Amino acid sequence: MIYDAMNHVDQYKGISPQLDVALEILKTTDFAALEPGSYPVNDQVYYNVMELEVRPLENTKWEYHRRYIDIQHALVDGEQIAACPTEDLKEWTPFSEKDDCSVSSEIAPCVALPTNGDNFAIFFPGDAHRPCWAVNGPKKVKKVVIKVLVAD
């Protein structure tokens, strides 16, 4: 997992060519001008622009992926993402290959990563994360999740 300020995006280039593509999209795209939806980039990278309601932690779910890296970036204040080692959670649903996801509602100690337009988080396959957690009560936020295929 990586959590950092937007002005440090370039220092993570070089990990993989497709992650470089995704980081350049993160750095140069005006997501605020885009309508919600899915935007393909190539056969290994796409991104989803979303408008969603953030909510109390107990009304969110942990998730992890096996095939995709998630780069999460909220465009405005209001969301934080919980993170913890996947092994700290024991109550996962059976993994869905179709959705590349397993989820858990378990409560566990975690780190809160505020997302506010000036930062981003990268979750690699196997990293447990719990998005959509409200910072100061429910509100609508616009965010982007860039997906980078790492395993077929």
PDB file of C-alpha atoms in Angstrom:
ATOM      1  CA  MET A   1       0.000   0.000   0.000  1.00  0.00           C
ATOM      2  CA  ILE A   2       1.100   3.537  -0.774  1.00  0.00           C
ATOM      3  CA  TYR A   3      -0.493   6.708   0.595  1.00  0.00           C
ATOM      4  CA  ASP A   4       0.953  10.029  -0.466  1.00  0.00           C
ATOM      5  CA  ALA A   5       0.395  13.584  -1.680  1.00  0.00           C
ATOM      6  CA  MET A   6      -0.486  14.230  -5.333  1.00  0.00           C
ATOM      7  CA  ASN A   7       2.724  16.206  -5.870  1.00  0.00           C
ATOM      8  CA  HIS A   8       4.694  12.975  -5.219  1.00  0.00           C
ATOM      9  CA  VAL A   9       2.983  10.867  -7.913  1.00  0.00           C
ATOM     10  CA  ASP A  10       6.065  10.725 -10.141  1.00  0.00           C
ATOM     11  CA  GLN A  11       8.274   9.122  -7.489  1.00  0.00           C
ATOM     12  CA  TYR A  12       6.256   5.890  -7.814  1.00  0.00           C
ATOM     13  CA  LYS A  13       6.869   5.545 -11.530  1.00  0.00           C
ATOM     14  CA  GLY A  14       9.101   2.664 -12.532  1.00  0.00           C
ATOM     15  CA  ILE A  15       7.368  -0.053 -10.512  1.00  0.00           C
ATOM     16  CA  SER A  16       5.637  -1.325 -13.666  1.00  0.00           C
ATOM     17  CA  PRO A  17       4.854   0.107 -17.122  1.00  0.00           C
ATOM     18  CA  GLN A  18       1.071  -0.096 -16.642  1.00  0.00           C
ATOM     19  CA  LEU A  19       1.249   1.489 -13.195  1.00  0.00           C
ATOM     20  CA  ASP A  20       3.200   4.314 -14.875  1.00  0.00           C
ATOM     21  CA  VAL A  21       0.302   4.745 -17.328  1.00  0.00           C
ATOM     22  CA  ALA A  22      -2.168   4.875 -14.435  1.00  0.00           C
ATOM     23  CA  LEU A  23      -0.087   7.361 -12.459  1.00  0.00           C
ATOM     24  CA  GLU A  24       0.163   9.657 -15.477  1.00  0.00           C
ATOM     25  CA  ILE A  25      -3.642   9.522 -15.815  1.00  0.00           C
ATOM     26  CA  LEU A  26      -3.967  10.343 -12.112  1.00  0.00           C
ATOM     27  CA  LYS A  27      -1.600  13.290 -12.513  1.00  0.00           C
ATOM     28  CA  THR A  28      -2.996  14.799 -15.735  1.00  0.00           C
ATOM     29  CA  THR A  29      -6.725  14.039 -15.965  1.00  0.00           C
ATOM     30  CA  ASP A  30      -9.370  16.553 -14.883  1.00  0.00           C
ATOM     31  CA  PHE A  31     -11.682  14.004 -13.267  1.00  0.00           C
ATOM     32  CA  ALA A  32     -13.987  16.743 -11.967  1.00  0.00           C
ATOM     33  CA  ALA A  33     -14.959  17.507 -15.565  1.00  0.00           C
ATOM     34  CA  LEU A  34     -15.927  13.893 -16.290  1.00  0.00           C
ATOM     35  CA  GLU A  35     -19.325  12.297 -15.865  1.00  0.00           C
ATOM     36  CA  PRO A  36     -19.549   9.213 -13.649  1.00  0.00           C
ATOM     37  CA  GLY A  37     -18.744   6.058 -15.577  1.00  0.00           C
ATOM     38  CA  SER A  38     -16.037   3.653 -16.634  1.00  0.00           C
ATOM     39  CA  TYR A  39     -13.241   4.874 -18.903  1.00  0.00           C
ATOM     40  CA  PRO A  40     -11.013   2.306 -20.642  1.00  0.00           C
ATOM     41  CA  VAL A  41      -7.394   3.290 -21.265  1.00  0.00           C
ATOM     42  CA  ASN A  42      -5.908   0.076 -22.670  1.00  0.00           C
ATOM     43  CA  ASP A  43      -6.340  -3.670 -22.124  1.00  0.00           C
ATOM     44  CA  GLN A  44      -4.718  -3.433 -18.657  1.00  0.00           C
ATOM     45  CA  VAL A  45      -5.834  -0.060 -17.295  1.00  0.00           C
ATOM     46  CA  TYR A  46      -9.236   1.573 -16.842  1.00  0.00           C
ATOM     47  CA  TYR A  47     -10.771   3.958 -14.376  1.00  0.00           C
ATOM     48  CA  ASN A  48     -14.142   4.536 -12.777  1.00  0.00           C
ATOM     49  CA  VAL A  49     -15.385   8.026 -11.949  1.00  0.00           C
ATOM     50  CA  MET A  50     -17.975   7.783  -9.183  1.00  0.00           C
ATOM     51  CA  GLU A  51     -20.281   9.949  -7.159  1.00  0.00           C
ATOM     52  CA  LEU A  52     -21.108   8.174  -3.925  1.00  0.00           C
ATOM     53  CA  GLU A  53     -22.270   8.711  -0.391  1.00  0.00           C
ATOM     54  CA  VAL A  54     -19.647   8.224   2.307  1.00  0.00           C
ATOM     55  CA  ARG A  55     -20.988   6.721   5.504  1.00  0.00           C
ATOM     56  CA  PRO A  56     -20.051   5.572   9.021  1.00  0.00           C
ATOM     57  CA  LEU A  57     -17.362   2.895   9.214  1.00  0.00           C
ATOM     58  CA  GLU A  58     -19.804   0.204  10.349  1.00  0.00           C
ATOM     59  CA  ASN A  59     -21.770   0.724   7.113  1.00  0.00           C
ATOM     60  CA  THR A  60     -18.774   0.057   4.874  1.00  0.00           C
ATOM     61  CA  LYS A  61     -16.952  -3.154   3.950  1.00  0.00           C
ATOM     62  CA  TRP A  62     -13.376  -4.280   3.729  1.00  0.00           C
ATOM     63  CA  GLU A  63     -12.262  -5.497   0.322  1.00  0.00           C
ATOM     64  CA  TYR A  64      -9.196  -6.921  -1.332  1.00  0.00           C
ATOM     65  CA  HIS A  65      -8.350  -7.887  -4.898  1.00  0.00           C
ATOM     66  CA  ARG A  66      -6.065 -10.453  -6.528  1.00  0.00           C
ATOM     67  CA  ARG A  67      -5.793  -9.276 -10.134  1.00  0.00           C
ATOM     68  CA  TYR A  68      -5.928  -5.480  -9.956  1.00  0.00           C
ATOM     69  CA  ILE A  69      -4.128  -2.626  -8.252  1.00  0.00           C
ATOM     70  CA  ASP A  70      -6.559   0.070  -7.036  1.00  0.00           C
ATOM     71  CA  ILE A  71      -5.500   3.706  -7.108  1.00  0.00           C
ATOM     72  CA  GLN A  72      -8.089   5.660  -5.119  1.00  0.00           C
ATOM     73  CA  HIS A  73      -8.389   9.442  -5.231  1.00  0.00           C
ATOM     74  CA  ALA A  74     -11.276  11.513  -3.859  1.00  0.00           C
ATOM     75  CA  LEU A  75     -11.727  14.887  -5.538  1.00  0.00           C
ATOM     76  CA  VAL A  76     -13.090  16.621  -2.424  1.00  0.00           C
ATOM     77  CA  ASP A  77     -12.878  16.307   1.363  1.00  0.00           C
ATOM     78  CA  GLY A  78     -15.169  13.859   3.070  1.00  0.00           C
ATOM     79  CA  GLU A  79     -13.858  10.330   2.551  1.00  0.00           C
ATOM     80  CA  GLN A  80     -11.264   8.334   4.390  1.00  0.00           C
ATOM     81  CA  ILE A  81     -10.150   4.806   3.617  1.00  0.00           C
ATOM     82  CA  ALA A  82      -9.316   2.286   6.307  1.00  0.00           C
ATOM     83  CA  ALA A  83      -6.310   0.033   5.751  1.00  0.00           C
ATOM     84  CA  CYS A  84      -4.957  -2.954   7.630  1.00  0.00           C
ATOM     85  CA  PRO A  85      -3.114  -6.201   6.908  1.00  0.00           C
ATOM     86  CA  THR A  86      -5.459  -8.653   5.200  1.00  0.00           C
ATOM     87  CA  GLU A  87      -4.357 -11.321   7.682  1.00  0.00           C
ATOM     88  CA  ASP A  88      -5.861  -9.274  10.535  1.00  0.00           C
ATOM     89  CA  LEU A  89      -9.326 -10.058   9.168  1.00  0.00           C
ATOM     90  CA  LYS A  90     -10.721 -13.584   9.409  1.00  0.00           C
ATOM     91  CA  GLU A  91     -14.301 -13.274   8.137  1.00  0.00           C
ATOM     92  CA  TRP A  92     -13.957 -12.910   4.342  1.00  0.00           C
ATOM     93  CA  THR A  93     -16.646 -13.872   1.840  1.00  0.00           C
ATOM     94  CA  PRO A  94     -15.640 -16.478  -0.753  1.00  0.00           C
ATOM     95  CA  PHE A  95     -13.470 -14.728  -3.339  1.00  0.00           C
ATOM     96  CA  SER A  96     -15.362 -13.732  -6.497  1.00  0.00           C
ATOM     97  CA  GLU A  97     -13.145 -14.250  -9.545  1.00  0.00           C
ATOM     98  CA  LYS A  98     -15.726 -12.402 -11.664  1.00  0.00           C
ATOM     99  CA  ASP A  99     -15.579  -9.263  -9.481  1.00  0.00           C
ATOM    100  CA  ASP A 100     -11.954  -9.775  -8.382  1.00  0.00           C
ATOM    101  CA  CYS A 101     -13.041  -9.154  -4.833  1.00  0.00           C
ATOM    102  CA  SER A 102     -13.672 -10.585  -1.409  1.00  0.00           C
ATOM    103  CA  VAL A 103     -15.354  -8.507   1.293  1.00  0.00           C
ATOM    104  CA  SER A 104     -15.629  -8.479   5.067  1.00  0.00           C
ATOM    105  CA  SER A 105     -17.688  -6.474   7.551  1.00  0.00           C
ATOM    106  CA  GLU A 106     -15.429  -7.415  10.435  1.00  0.00           C
ATOM    107  CA  ILE A 107     -14.278  -4.626  12.749  1.00  0.00           C
ATOM    108  CA  ALA A 108     -10.500  -4.578  13.173  1.00  0.00           C
ATOM    109  CA  PRO A 109      -7.813  -2.092  14.173  1.00  0.00           C
ATOM    110  CA  CYS A 110      -6.876  -0.009  11.173  1.00  0.00           C
ATOM    111  CA  VAL A 111      -5.212   3.116   9.885  1.00  0.00           C
ATOM    112  CA  ALA A 112      -7.472   5.888   8.540  1.00  0.00           C
ATOM    113  CA  LEU A 113      -6.247   7.487   5.317  1.00  0.00           C
ATOM    114  CA  PRO A 114      -8.084  10.764   4.630  1.00  0.00           C
ATOM    115  CA  THR A 115      -8.598  11.415   0.924  1.00  0.00           C
ATOM    116  CA  ASN A 116      -9.185  15.040   0.099  1.00  0.00           C
ATOM    117  CA  GLY A 117      -8.173  15.905  -3.449  1.00  0.00           C
ATOM    118  CA  ASP A 118      -4.551  16.449  -2.490  1.00  0.00           C
ATOM    119  CA  ASN A 119      -3.579  12.821  -1.942  1.00  0.00           C
ATOM    120  CA  PHE A 120      -4.070   9.294  -3.216  1.00  0.00           C
ATOM    121  CA  ALA A 121      -3.797   5.703  -2.055  1.00  0.00           C
ATOM    122  CA  ILE A 122      -2.539   2.695  -4.003  1.00  0.00           C
ATOM    123  CA  PHE A 123      -3.708  -0.725  -2.873  1.00  0.00           C
ATOM    124  CA  PHE A 124      -1.860  -3.679  -4.350  1.00  0.00           C
ATOM    125  CA  PRO A 125      -3.400  -7.154  -4.695  1.00  0.00           C
ATOM    126  CA  GLY A 126      -3.972  -8.543  -1.231  1.00  0.00           C
ATOM    127  CA  ASP A 127      -4.061  -5.144   0.529  1.00  0.00           C
ATOM    128  CA  ALA A 128      -7.187  -4.873   2.695  1.00  0.00           C
ATOM    129  CA  HIS A 129      -8.923  -1.521   2.357  1.00  0.00           C
ATOM    130  CA  ARG A 130     -12.274  -0.139   3.422  1.00  0.00           C
ATOM    131  CA  PRO A 131     -13.329   2.826   1.259  1.00  0.00           C
ATOM    132  CA  CYS A 132     -16.317   5.178   1.584  1.00  0.00           C
ATOM    133  CA  TRP A 133     -15.772   5.901   5.287  1.00  0.00           C
ATOM    134  CA  ALA A 134     -17.155   9.356   6.147  1.00  0.00           C
ATOM    135  CA  VAL A 135     -14.804  11.841   7.799  1.00  0.00           C
ATOM    136  CA  ASN A 136     -17.495  14.114   9.279  1.00  0.00           C
ATOM    137  CA  GLY A 137     -20.798  12.418   8.631  1.00  0.00           C
ATOM    138  CA  PRO A 138     -22.513  11.264   5.447  1.00  0.00           C
ATOM    139  CA  LYS A 139     -22.072  13.355   2.315  1.00  0.00           C
ATOM    140  CA  LYS A 140     -21.707  12.904  -1.430  1.00  0.00           C
ATOM    141  CA  VAL A 141     -18.187  12.784  -2.818  1.00  0.00           C
ATOM    142  CA  LYS A 142     -16.782  12.388  -6.287  1.00  0.00           C
ATOM    143  CA  LYS A 143     -13.839  10.068  -6.624  1.00  0.00           C
ATOM    144  CA  VAL A 144     -11.883   8.043  -9.130  1.00  0.00           C
ATOM    145  CA  VAL A 145     -10.575   4.505  -8.831  1.00  0.00           C
ATOM    146  CA  ILE A 146      -7.951   3.573 -11.396  1.00  0.00           C
ATOM    147  CA  LYS A 147      -7.609  -0.187 -11.935  1.00  0.00           C
ATOM    148  CA  VAL A 148      -4.340  -1.719 -13.150  1.00  0.00           C
ATOM    149  CA  LEU A 149      -4.284  -5.386 -14.173  1.00  0.00           C
ATOM    150  CA  VAL A 150      -1.322  -7.240 -12.712  1.00  0.00           C
ATOM    151  CA  ALA A 151      -2.372 -10.893 -13.075  1.00  0.00           C
ATOM    152  CA  ASP A 152      -4.573 -12.703 -15.583  1.00  0.00           C
TER     153      ASP A 152
END
